Amino acid sequence: MEEIKFNQVGVSFKGSGSYVPDQILTNQEISQKVDTSHEWIKSRTGISERRISSLGDNVTEMGYEAALSAIEMANWDIKTIDLIILATSTPHDLFGSAPSIQAKLGAYNAVAYDLTAACSGFLFALITASQFLKGGLFKRAIVIGADQLSSFVDWNDRRSCILFGDGAGALAIEATNEFDNFIGFDMRTDGERGSYLNLPSKNNKDSIIDNIEFLTGGFSSIQMNGQEVYKFAVKEVPIIIEKLFRKTNYNSDQIDWLVLHQANQRILDSVGDRLKIPREKILSNLGKYGNTSAATIPLVMDEAIKNNRIKQNDIIATSGFGAGLSWGAALIKWG
Ligand code: COA
């Protein structure tokens, strides 16, 4: 392990990037496959269309593009990157896709690994990376959220297939000993409620030789109890954000942007109402991309940063939530 490089360091946010596949699947097109309609999907979720990976797009490729764009914005020499964490539940390689991204980037001095926490993955990865930076072990980190859920959606299940899409986003963060823009965080899991949303393994029995059986590896499709997940999100997300406000001595009035995992517009609106944060401060790109799992937070942030909505020193309350069940929140200052 490297020597401690700093004492008492904080985190600063230096760059963002994102990538989505070109292929668009509209609500009208989904209604050719299952019994649904654009009006139903739009009014219940806020989603109009989503991106679907085609040949050549996978989590490694998408994550690489998002990371490269964040590194360009940060204006970093790639060899100065110490850490790459890829949050994903759908790696291109089950043994881990982050090292492939490291190799494609040429980030030879970085250590790279995957982290899985479904739709909370990006937030958990950001918290993990920030703790390494604050601990003084690493100076520069790339945190990526990338998922290709289209490969694991049951396209005959109208209760779930309407929600998900593919994409990637990334943030470039740096240790500094001058200030700390990673103001606070909290994170939770509750495995008791895990069955509300999961992507279980599916194994078939086979034999290696006579009398020695084994199970073939594989996965089934996304299993979801939509109503329970909805109730979980609108209850727990405001609670964890309010707790974070109390812990950090912040309140809703001081927040410039509420950046929630993009699951459903009704969830975003409900959480905003509970926290008394007005709609114009709640970032949303659900209409275009749907739920891209670990990618949603950096994807929507990158869009707002590049459109000059999120500005230097803006205060952002962010929350990820989803399968596990898992959820968390972080309070950051951009810049
Ligand atoms: N098109 C048309 N009708 C649909 C439909 C679709 N795509 N999906 C479900 N329905 C029907 C149901 O069959 C049901 O009909 P019924 O009353 O005749 O049985 C009716 O619509 C209401 O179903 P319900 O499940 O109560 O709908 P809902 O308002 O809860 O909306 C979700 C469903 C999935 C949009 C919503 O529950 C949700 O978004 N939950 C959170 C899921 C989520 O965010 N998951 C990821 C978290 S990271």
JSON list of N, CA, C and O and ligand atoms in Angstrom, two decimals, residues 30 34-37 40-41 44-45 118-120 157-164 197 224-233 261-264 266-267 291 293 321-323, ligand 1:
[
{"chain": "A", "resi": 30, "resn": "ILE", "atom": "N", "xyz": [-42.46, 0.09, -27.22]},
{"chain": "A", "resi": 30, "resn": "ILE", "atom": "CA", "xyz": [-42.68, -0.95, -26.19]},
{"chain": "A", "resi": 30, "resn": "ILE", "atom": "C", "xyz": [-44.12, -1.47, -26.29]},
{"chain": "A", "resi": 30, "resn": "ILE", "atom": "O", "xyz": [-44.37, -2.66, -26.08]},
{"chain": "A", "resi": 34, "resn": "VAL", "atom": "N", "xyz": [-45.59, -5.30, -25.50]},
{"chain": "A", "resi": 34, "resn": "VAL", "atom": "CA", "xyz": [-46.45, -5.69, -24.37]},
{"chain": "A", "resi": 34, "resn": "VAL", "atom": "C", "xyz": [-47.68, -4.78, -24.34]},
{"chain": "A", "resi": 34, "resn": "VAL", "atom": "O", "xyz": [-47.71, -3.72, -24.96]},
{"chain": "A", "resi": 35, "resn": "ASP", "atom": "N", "xyz": [-48.68, -5.20, -23.57]},
{"chain": "A", "resi": 35, "resn": "ASP", "atom": "CA", "xyz": [-49.96, -4.47, -23.50]},
{"chain": "A", "resi": 35, "resn": "ASP", "atom": "C", "xyz": [-49.80, -3.24, -22.62]},
{"chain": "A", "resi": 35, "resn": "ASP", "atom": "O", "xyz": [-49.98, -3.29, -21.40]},
{"chain": "A", "resi": 36, "resn": "THR", "atom": "N", "xyz": [-49.39, -2.13, -23.22]},
{"chain": "A", "resi": 36, "resn": "THR", "atom": "CA", "xyz": [-49.22, -0.87, -22.50]},
{"chain": "A", "resi": 36, "resn": "THR", "atom": "C", "xyz": [-49.41, 0.27, -23.48]},
{"chain": "A", "resi": 36, "resn": "THR", "atom": "O", "xyz": [-49.74, 0.05, -24.65]},
{"chain": "A", "resi": 37, "resn": "SER", "atom": "N", "xyz": [-49.22, 1.51, -23.01]},
{"chain": "A", "resi": 37, "resn": "SER", "atom": "CA", "xyz": [-49.37, 2.65, -23.90]},
{"chain": "A", "resi": 37, "resn": "SER", "atom": "C", "xyz": [-48.42, 3.77, -23.46]},
{"chain": "A", "resi": 37, "resn": "SER", "atom": "O", "xyz": [-47.99, 3.80, -22.30]},
{"chain": "A", "resi": 40, "resn": "TRP", "atom": "N", "xyz": [-49.92, 5.63, -20.45]},
{"chain": "A", "resi": 40, "resn": "TRP", "atom": "CA", "xyz": [-49.80, 4.93, -19.16]},
{"chain": "A", "resi": 40, "resn": "TRP", "atom": "C", "xyz": [-48.38, 5.09, -18.62]},
{"chain": "A", "resi": 40, "resn": "TRP", "atom": "O", "xyz": [-48.19, 5.48, -17.47]},
{"chain": "A", "resi": 41, "resn": "ILE", "atom": "N", "xyz": [-47.40, 4.80, -19.45]},
{"chain": "A", "resi": 41, "resn": "ILE", "atom": "CA", "xyz": [-46.00, 4.83, -18.97]},
{"chain": "A", "resi": 41, "resn": "ILE", "atom": "C", "xyz": [-45.61, 6.25, -18.56]},
{"chain": "A", "resi": 41, "resn": "ILE", "atom": "O", "xyz": [-45.05, 6.48, -17.49]},
{"chain": "A", "resi": 44, "resn": "ARG", "atom": "N", "xyz": [-47.42, 7.34, -15.28]},
{"chain": "A", "resi": 44, "resn": "ARG", "atom": "CA", "xyz": [-47.05, 6.62, -14.06]},
{"chain": "A", "resi": 44, "resn": "ARG", "atom": "C", "xyz": [-45.57, 6.73, -13.72]},
{"chain": "A", "resi": 44, "resn": "ARG", "atom": "O", "xyz": [-45.16, 6.44, -12.60]},
{"chain": "A", "resi": 45, "resn": "THR", "atom": "N", "xyz": [-44.73, 7.09, -14.72]},
{"chain": "A", "resi": 45, "resn": "THR", "atom": "CA", "xyz": [-43.28, 7.06, -14.46]},
{"chain": "A", "resi": 45, "resn": "THR", "atom": "C", "xyz": [-42.54, 8.32, -14.91]},
{"chain": "A", "resi": 45, "resn": "THR", "atom": "O", "xyz": [-41.43, 8.57, -14.46]},
{"chain": "A", "resi": 118, "resn": "ALA", "atom": "N", "xyz": [-26.43, -2.22, -6.93]},
{"chain": "A", "resi": 118, "resn": "ALA", "atom": "CA", "xyz": [-27.58, -1.91, -7.79]},
{"chain": "A", "resi": 118, "resn": "ALA", "atom": "C", "xyz": [-27.71, -0.40, -8.01]},
{"chain": "A", "resi": 118, "resn": "ALA", "atom": "O", "xyz": [-26.73, 0.27, -8.33]},
{"chain": "A", "resi": 119, "resn": "CYS", "atom": "N", "xyz": [-28.91, 0.14, -7.78]},
{"chain": "A", "resi": 119, "resn": "CYS", "atom": "CA", "xyz": [-29.16, 1.56, -8.08]},
{"chain": "A", "resi": 119, "resn": "CYS", "atom": "C", "xyz": [-28.52, 2.49, -7.05]},
{"chain": "A", "resi": 119, "resn": "CYS", "atom": "O", "xyz": [-28.45, 3.70, -7.27]},
{"chain": "A", "resi": 120, "resn": "SER", "atom": "N", "xyz": [-28.06, 1.95, -5.91]},
{"chain": "A", "resi": 120, "resn": "SER", "atom": "CA", "xyz": [-27.31, 2.76, -4.95]},
{"chain": "A", "resi": 120, "resn": "SER", "atom": "C", "xyz": [-25.82, 2.71, -5.26]},
{"chain": "A", "resi": 120, "resn": "SER", "atom": "O", "xyz": [-25.02, 3.34, -4.55]},
{"chain": "A", "resi": 157, "resn": "ASP", "atom": "N", "xyz": [-42.55, -8.62, -19.50]},
{"chain": "A", "resi": 157, "resn": "ASP", "atom": "CA", "xyz": [-43.16, -8.22, -18.22]},
{"chain": "A", "resi": 157, "resn": "ASP", "atom": "C", "xyz": [-43.43, -6.71, -18.24]},
{"chain": "A", "resi": 157, "resn": "ASP", "atom": "O", "xyz": [-42.53, -5.90, -17.99]},
{"chain": "A", "resi": 158, "resn": "ARG", "atom": "N", "xyz": [-44.67, -6.34, -18.51]},
{"chain": "A", "resi": 158, "resn": "ARG", "atom": "CA", "xyz": [-44.98, -4.91, -18.66]},
{"chain": "A", "resi": 158, "resn": "ARG", "atom": "C", "xyz": [-44.84, -4.12, -17.38]},
{"chain": "A", "resi": 158, "resn": "ARG", "atom": "O", "xyz": [-44.74, -2.90, -17.39]},
{"chain": "A", "resi": 159, "resn": "ARG", "atom": "N", "xyz": [-44.84, -4.82, -16.21]},
{"chain": "A", "resi": 159, "resn": "ARG", "atom": "CA", "xyz": [-44.74, -4.12, -14.94]},
{"chain": "A", "resi": 159, "resn": "ARG", "atom": "C", "xyz": [-43.32, -3.64, -14.66]},
{"chain": "A", "resi": 159, "resn": "ARG", "atom": "O", "xyz": [-43.10, -2.78, -13.82]},
{"chain": "A", "resi": 160, "resn": "SER", "atom": "N", "xyz": [-42.33, -4.21, -15.35]},
{"chain": "A", "resi": 160, "resn": "SER", "atom": "CA", "xyz": [-40.95, -3.77, -15.10]},
{"chain": "A", "resi": 160, "resn": "SER", "atom": "C", "xyz": [-40.22, -3.29, -16.36]},
{"chain": "A", "resi": 160, "resn": "SER", "atom": "O", "xyz": [-39.38, -2.39, -16.27]},
{"chain": "A", "resi": 161, "resn": "CYS", "atom": "N", "xyz": [-40.54, -3.84, -17.53]},
{"chain": "A", "resi": 161, "resn": "CYS", "atom": "CA", "xyz": [-39.70, -3.56, -18.71]},
{"chain": "A", "resi": 161, "resn": "CYS", "atom": "C", "xyz": [-39.77, -2.10, -19.16]},
{"chain": "A", "resi": 161, "resn": "CYS", "atom": "O", "xyz": [-38.88, -1.61, -19.82]},
{"chain": "A", "resi": 162, "resn": "ILE", "atom": "N", "xyz": [-40.84, -1.42, -18.74]},
{"chain": "A", "resi": 162, "resn": "ILE", "atom": "CA", "xyz": [-41.02, -0.02, -19.15]},
{"chain": "A", "resi": 162, "resn": "ILE", "atom": "C", "xyz": [-40.04, 0.93, -18.47]},
{"chain": "A", "resi": 162, "resn": "ILE", "atom": "O", "xyz": [-39.85, 2.05, -18.91]},
{"chain": "A", "resi": 163, "resn": "LEU", "atom": "N", "xyz": [-39.42, 0.46, -17.35]},
{"chain": "A", "resi": 163, "resn": "LEU", "atom": "CA", "xyz": [-38.67, 1.38, -16.50]},
{"chain": "A", "resi": 163, "resn": "LEU", "atom": "C", "xyz": [-37.21, 1.58, -16.90]},
{"chain": "A", "resi": 163, "resn": "LEU", "atom": "O", "xyz": [-36.66, 2.65, -16.67]},
{"chain": "A", "resi": 164, "resn": "PHE", "atom": "N", "xyz": [-36.59, 0.54, -17.45]},
{"chain": "A", "resi": 164, "resn": "PHE", "atom": "CA", "xyz": [-35.12, 0.52, -17.46]},
{"chain": "A", "resi": 164, "resn": "PHE", "atom": "C", "xyz": [-34.49, 0.85, -18.80]},
{"chain": "A", "resi": 164, "resn": "PHE", "atom": "O", "xyz": [-35.09, 0.63, -19.86]},
{"chain": "A", "resi": 197, "resn": "LEU", "atom": "N", "xyz": [-36.92, -6.50, -4.96]},
{"chain": "A", "resi": 197, "resn": "LEU", "atom": "CA", "xyz": [-36.26, -6.18, -6.23]},
{"chain": "A", "resi": 197, "resn": "LEU", "atom": "C", "xyz": [-34.97, -6.97, -6.32]},
{"chain": "A", "resi": 197, "resn": "LEU", "atom": "O", "xyz": [-34.05, -6.73, -5.53]},
{"chain": "A", "resi": 224, "resn": "MET", "atom": "N", "xyz": [-39.43, -7.75, -9.71]},
{"chain": "A", "resi": 224, "resn": "MET", "atom": "CA", "xyz": [-39.72, -6.52, -8.97]},
{"chain": "A", "resi": 224, "resn": "MET", "atom": "C", "xyz": [-41.16, -6.46, -8.46]},
{"chain": "A", "resi": 224, "resn": "MET", "atom": "O", "xyz": [-42.09, -6.75, -9.20]},
{"chain": "A", "resi": 225, "resn": "ASN", "atom": "N", "xyz": [-41.30, -6.07, -7.20]},
{"chain": "A", "resi": 225, "resn": "ASN", "atom": "CA", "xyz": [-42.61, -5.72, -6.65]},
{"chain": "A", "resi": 225, "resn": "ASN", "atom": "C", "xyz": [-42.67, -4.19, -6.66]},
{"chain": "A", "resi": 225, "resn": "ASN", "atom": "O", "xyz": [-42.21, -3.53, -5.72]},
{"chain": "A", "resi": 226, "resn": "GLY", "atom": "N", "xyz": [-43.21, -3.65, -7.75]},
{"chain": "A", "resi": 226, "resn": "GLY", "atom": "CA", "xyz": [-43.17, -2.20, -7.99]},
{"chain": "A", "resi": 226, "resn": "GLY", "atom": "C", "xyz": [-43.78, -1.38, -6.87]},
{"chain": "A", "resi": 226, "resn": "GLY", "atom": "O", "xyz": [-43.22, -0.36, -6.45]},
{"chain": "A", "resi": 227, "resn": "GLN", "atom": "N", "xyz": [-44.92, -1.83, -6.36]},
{"chain": "A", "resi": 227, "resn": "GLN", "atom": "CA", "xyz": [-45.60, -1.05, -5.32]},
{"chain": "A", "resi": 227, "resn": "GLN", "atom": "C", "xyz": [-44.77, -0.98, -4.05]},
{"chain": "A", "resi": 227, "resn": "GLN", "atom": "O", "xyz": [-44.68, 0.09, -3.42]},
{"chain": "A", "resi": 228, "resn": "GLU", "atom": "N", "xyz": [-44.17, -2.10, -3.66]},
{"chain": "A", "resi": 228, "resn": "GLU", "atom": "CA", "xyz": [-43.36, -2.11, -2.43]},
{"chain": "A", "resi": 228, "resn": "GLU", "atom": "C", "xyz": [-42.11, -1.25, -2.60]},
{"chain": "A", "resi": 228, "resn": "GLU", "atom": "O", "xyz": [-41.69, -0.54, -1.68]},
{"chain": "A", "resi": 229, "resn": "VAL", "atom": "N", "xyz": [-41.49, -1.34, -3.78]},
{"chain": "A", "resi": 229, "resn": "VAL", "atom": "CA", "xyz": [-40.28, -0.53, -4.03]},
{"chain": "A", "resi": 229, "resn": "VAL", "atom": "C", "xyz": [-40.64, 0.94, -4.00]},
{"chain": "A", "resi": 229, "resn": "VAL", "atom": "O", "xyz": [-39.92, 1.78, -3.43]},
{"chain": "A", "resi": 230, "resn": "TYR", "atom": "N", "xyz": [-41.78, 1.27, -4.57]},
{"chain": "A", "resi": 230, "resn": "TYR", "atom": "CA", "xyz": [-42.24, 2.66, -4.58]},
{"chain": "A", "resi": 230, "resn": "TYR", "atom": "C", "xyz": [-42.43, 3.17, -3.14]},
{"chain": "A", "resi": 230, "resn": "TYR", "atom": "O", "xyz": [-41.95, 4.24, -2.77]},
{"chain": "A", "resi": 231, "resn": "LYS", "atom": "N", "xyz": [-43.13, 2.37, -2.33]},
{"chain": "A", "resi": 231, "resn": "LYS", "atom": "CA", "xyz": [-43.40, 2.78, -0.94]},
{"chain": "A", "resi": 231, "resn": "LYS", "atom": "C", "xyz": [-42.08, 2.93, -0.16]},
{"chain": "A", "resi": 231, "resn": "LYS", "atom": "O", "xyz": [-41.91, 3.88, 0.62]},
{"chain": "A", "resi": 232, "resn": "PHE", "atom": "N", "xyz": [-41.15, 2.00, -0.38]},
{"chain": "A", "resi": 232, "resn": "PHE", "atom": "CA", "xyz": [-39.83, 2.06, 0.27]},
{"chain": "A", "resi": 232, "resn": "PHE", "atom": "C", "xyz": [-39.13, 3.38, -0.08]},
{"chain": "A", "resi": 232, "resn": "PHE", "atom": "O", "xyz": [-38.63, 4.09, 0.80]},
{"chain": "A", "resi": 233, "resn": "ALA", "atom": "N", "xyz": [-39.12, 3.72, -1.37]},
{"chain": "A", "resi": 233, "resn": "ALA", "atom": "CA", "xyz": [-38.36, 4.90, -1.80]},
{"chain": "A", "resi": 233, "resn": "ALA", "atom": "C", "xyz": [-38.95, 6.19, -1.24]},
{"chain": "A", "resi": 233, "resn": "ALA", "atom": "O", "xyz": [-38.22, 7.03, -0.70]},
{"chain": "A", "resi": 261, "resn": "HIS", "atom": "N", "xyz": [-31.59, 9.38, -7.48]},
{"chain": "A", "resi": 261, "resn": "HIS", "atom": "CA", "xyz": [-31.58, 8.28, -8.44]},
{"chain": "A", "resi": 261, "resn": "HIS", "atom": "C", "xyz": [-32.85, 8.38, -9.28]},
{"chain": "A", "resi": 261, "resn": "HIS", "atom": "O", "xyz": [-33.96, 8.53, -8.75]},
{"chain": "A", "resi": 262, "resn": "GLN", "atom": "N", "xyz": [-32.70, 8.32, -10.59]},
{"chain": "A", "resi": 262, "resn": "GLN", "atom": "CA", "xyz": [-33.82, 8.53, -11.51]},
{"chain": "A", "resi": 262, "resn": "GLN", "atom": "C", "xyz": [-34.59, 7.22, -11.69]},
{"chain": "A", "resi": 262, "resn": "GLN", "atom": "O", "xyz": [-34.25, 6.39, -12.55]},
{"chain": "A", "resi": 263, "resn": "ALA", "atom": "N", "xyz": [-35.60, 7.00, -10.84]},
{"chain": "A", "resi": 263, "resn": "ALA", "atom": "CA", "xyz": [-36.36, 5.75, -10.90]},
{"chain": "A", "resi": 263, "resn": "ALA", "atom": "C", "xyz": [-37.75, 5.99, -11.47]},
{"chain": "A", "resi": 263, "resn": "ALA", "atom": "O", "xyz": [-38.23, 5.23, -12.31]},
{"chain": "A", "resi": 264, "resn": "ASN", "atom": "N", "xyz": [-38.38, 7.06, -10.99]},
{"chain": "A", "resi": 264, "resn": "ASN", "atom": "CA", "xyz": [-39.77, 7.34, -11.36]},
{"chain": "A", "resi": 264, "resn": "ASN", "atom": "C", "xyz": [-40.03, 8.81, -11.01]},
{"chain": "A", "resi": 264, "resn": "ASN", "atom": "O", "xyz": [-39.69, 9.24, -9.91]},
{"chain": "A", "resi": 266, "resn": "ARG", "atom": "N", "xyz": [-42.65, 10.29, -10.22]},
{"chain": "A", "resi": 266, "resn": "ARG", "atom": "CA", "xyz": [-43.54, 10.44, -9.06]},
{"chain": "A", "resi": 266, "resn": "ARG", "atom": "C", "xyz": [-42.75, 10.29, -7.76]},
{"chain": "A", "resi": 266, "resn": "ARG", "atom": "O", "xyz": [-43.06, 10.92, -6.76]},
{"chain": "A", "resi": 267, "resn": "ILE", "atom": "N", "xyz": [-41.71, 9.44, -7.77]},
{"chain": "A", "resi": 267, "resn": "ILE", "atom": "CA", "xyz": [-40.84, 9.31, -6.58]},
{"chain": "A", "resi": 267, "resn": "ILE", "atom": "C", "xyz": [-40.07, 10.62, -6.38]},
{"chain": "A", "resi": 267, "resn": "ILE", "atom": "O", "xyz": [-40.00, 11.15, -5.27]},
{"chain": "A", "resi": 291, "resn": "ASN", "atom": "N", "xyz": [-34.64, 4.53, -16.08]},
{"chain": "A", "resi": 291, "resn": "ASN", "atom": "CA", "xyz": [-33.79, 4.16, -14.95]},
{"chain": "A", "resi": 291, "resn": "ASN", "atom": "C", "xyz": [-32.57, 3.39, -15.48]},
{"chain": "A", "resi": 291, "resn": "ASN", "atom": "O", "xyz": [-32.69, 2.24, -15.90]},
{"chain": "A", "resi": 293, "resn": "SER", "atom": "N", "xyz": [-30.03, 2.61, -13.60]},
{"chain": "A", "resi": 293, "resn": "SER", "atom": "CA", "xyz": [-29.43, 1.99, -12.41]},
{"chain": "A", "resi": 293, "resn": "SER", "atom": "C", "xyz": [-28.24, 2.80, -11.89]},
{"chain": "A", "resi": 293, "resn": "SER", "atom": "O", "xyz": [-28.39, 3.98, -11.60]},
{"chain": "A", "resi": 321, "resn": "PHE", "atom": "N", "xyz": [-30.95, 4.79, -4.29]},
{"chain": "A", "resi": 321, "resn": "PHE", "atom": "CA", "xyz": [-31.77, 3.79, -3.58]},
{"chain": "A", "resi": 321, "resn": "PHE", "atom": "C", "xyz": [-32.15, 2.70, -4.56]},
{"chain": "A", "resi": 321, "resn": "PHE", "atom": "O", "xyz": [-32.22, 2.93, -5.76]},
{"chain": "A", "resi": 322, "resn": "GLY", "atom": "N", "xyz": [-32.38, 1.52, -4.03]},
{"chain": "A", "resi": 322, "resn": "GLY", "atom": "CA", "xyz": [-32.81, 0.44, -4.92]},
{"chain": "A", "resi": 322, "resn": "GLY", "atom": "C", "xyz": [-32.59, -0.93, -4.30]},
{"chain": "A", "resi": 322, "resn": "GLY", "atom": "O", "xyz": [-32.71, -1.10, -3.08]},
{"chain": "A", "resi": 323, "resn": "ALA", "atom": "N", "xyz": [-32.25, -1.88, -5.18]},
{"chain": "A", "resi": 323, "resn": "ALA", "atom": "CA", "xyz": [-32.18, -3.28, -4.76]},
{"chain": "A", "resi": 323, "resn": "ALA", "atom": "C", "xyz": [-31.21, -3.45, -3.61]},
{"chain": "A", "resi": 323, "resn": "ALA", "atom": "O", "xyz": [-30.28, -2.68, -3.41]},
{"chain": "B", "resi": 1, "resn": "COA", "atom": "N1", "xyz": [-49.05, -0.66, -18.83]},
{"chain": "B", "resi": 1, "resn": "COA", "atom": "C1", "xyz": [-50.36, -0.69, -18.53]},
{"chain": "B", "resi": 1, "resn": "COA", "atom": "N2", "xyz": [-50.84, -1.17, -17.39]},
{"chain": "B", "resi": 1, "resn": "COA", "atom": "C2", "xyz": [-49.95, -1.61, -16.48]},
{"chain": "B", "resi": 1, "resn": "COA", "atom": "C3", "xyz": [-48.56, -1.61, -16.73]},
{"chain": "B", "resi": 1, "resn": "COA", "atom": "C4", "xyz": [-48.13, -1.10, -17.96]},
{"chain": "B", "resi": 1, "resn": "COA", "atom": "N3", "xyz": [-46.83, -1.05, -18.30]},
{"chain": "B", "resi": 1, "resn": "COA", "atom": "N4", "xyz": [-47.93, -2.11, -15.65]},
{"chain": "B", "resi": 1, "resn": "COA", "atom": "C5", "xyz": [-48.87, -2.43, -14.76]},
{"chain": "B", "resi": 1, "resn": "COA", "atom": "N5", "xyz": [-50.09, -2.13, -15.26]},
{"chain": "B", "resi": 1, "resn": "COA", "atom": "C6", "xyz": [-51.40, -2.32, -14.63]},
{"chain": "B", "resi": 1, "resn": "COA", "atom": "C7", "xyz": [-51.39, -3.39, -13.58]},
{"chain": "B", "resi": 1, "resn": "COA", "atom": "O1", "xyz": [-51.59, -4.67, -14.13]},
{"chain": "B", "resi": 1, "resn": "COA", "atom": "C8", "xyz": [-52.55, -2.95, -12.72]},
{"chain": "B", "resi": 1, "resn": "COA", "atom": "O2", "xyz": [-53.74, -3.36, -13.32]},
{"chain": "B", "resi": 1, "resn": "COA", "atom": "P1", "xyz": [-54.91, -4.01, -12.43]},
{"chain": "B", "resi": 1, "resn": "COA", "atom": "O3", "xyz": [-55.30, -2.92, -11.46]},
{"chain": "B", "resi": 1, "resn": "COA", "atom": "O4", "xyz": [-55.94, -4.33, -13.45]},
{"chain": "B", "resi": 1, "resn": "COA", "atom": "O5", "xyz": [-54.29, -5.19, -11.76]},
{"chain": "B", "resi": 1, "resn": "COA", "atom": "C9", "xyz": [-52.51, -1.42, -12.80]},
{"chain": "B", "resi": 1, "resn": "COA", "atom": "O6", "xyz": [-51.74, -1.12, -13.97]},
{"chain": "B", "resi": 1, "resn": "COA", "atom": "C10", "xyz": [-51.87, -0.76, -11.60]},
{"chain": "B", "resi": 1, "resn": "COA", "atom": "O7", "xyz": [-50.67, -1.44, -11.30]},
{"chain": "B", "resi": 1, "resn": "COA", "atom": "P2", "xyz": [-49.70, -0.96, -10.16]},
{"chain": "B", "resi": 1, "resn": "COA", "atom": "O8", "xyz": [-48.57, -1.93, -10.02]},
{"chain": "B", "resi": 1, "resn": "COA", "atom": "O9", "xyz": [-50.51, -0.58, -8.95]},
{"chain": "B", "resi": 1, "resn": "COA", "atom": "O10", "xyz": [-49.16, 0.40, -10.84]},
{"chain": "B", "resi": 1, "resn": "COA", "atom": "P3", "xyz": [-48.33, 1.54, -10.16]},
{"chain": "B", "resi": 1, "resn": "COA", "atom": "O11", "xyz": [-49.09, 2.79, -10.20]},
{"chain": "B", "resi": 1, "resn": "COA", "atom": "O12", "xyz": [-47.75, 1.09, -8.84]},
{"chain": "B", "resi": 1, "resn": "COA", "atom": "O13", "xyz": [-47.14, 1.70, -11.19]},
{"chain": "B", "resi": 1, "resn": "COA", "atom": "C11", "xyz": [-44.83, 1.13, -11.36]},
{"chain": "B", "resi": 1, "resn": "COA", "atom": "C12", "xyz": [-46.24, 0.62, -11.43]},
{"chain": "B", "resi": 1, "resn": "COA", "atom": "C13", "xyz": [-43.89, -0.03, -11.63]},
{"chain": "B", "resi": 1, "resn": "COA", "atom": "C14", "xyz": [-44.63, 2.20, -12.43]},
{"chain": "B", "resi": 1, "resn": "COA", "atom": "C15", "xyz": [-44.57, 1.74, -9.95]},
{"chain": "B", "resi": 1, "resn": "COA", "atom": "O14", "xyz": [-45.02, 0.84, -8.97]},
{"chain": "B", "resi": 1, "resn": "COA", "atom": "C16", "xyz": [-43.15, 2.06, -9.69]},
{"chain": "B", "resi": 1, "resn": "COA", "atom": "O15", "xyz": [-42.53, 2.85, -10.40]},
{"chain": "B", "resi": 1, "resn": "COA", "atom": "N6", "xyz": [-42.55, 1.48, -8.63]},
{"chain": "B", "resi": 1, "resn": "COA", "atom": "C17", "xyz": [-41.15, 1.71, -8.32]},
{"chain": "B", "resi": 1, "resn": "COA", "atom": "C18", "xyz": [-40.32, 0.81, -9.17]},
{"chain": "B", "resi": 1, "resn": "COA", "atom": "C19", "xyz": [-38.89, 1.26, -9.23]},
{"chain": "B", "resi": 1, "resn": "COA", "atom": "O16", "xyz": [-38.59, 2.42, -9.19]},
{"chain": "B", "resi": 1, "resn": "COA", "atom": "N7", "xyz": [-37.97, 0.28, -9.35]},
{"chain": "B", "resi": 1, "resn": "COA", "atom": "C20", "xyz": [-36.58, 0.54, -9.44]},
{"chain": "B", "resi": 1, "resn": "COA", "atom": "C21", "xyz": [-36.07, 1.07, -8.17]},
{"chain": "B", "resi": 1, "resn": "COA", "atom": "S1", "xyz": [-34.37, 1.35, -8.24]}
]
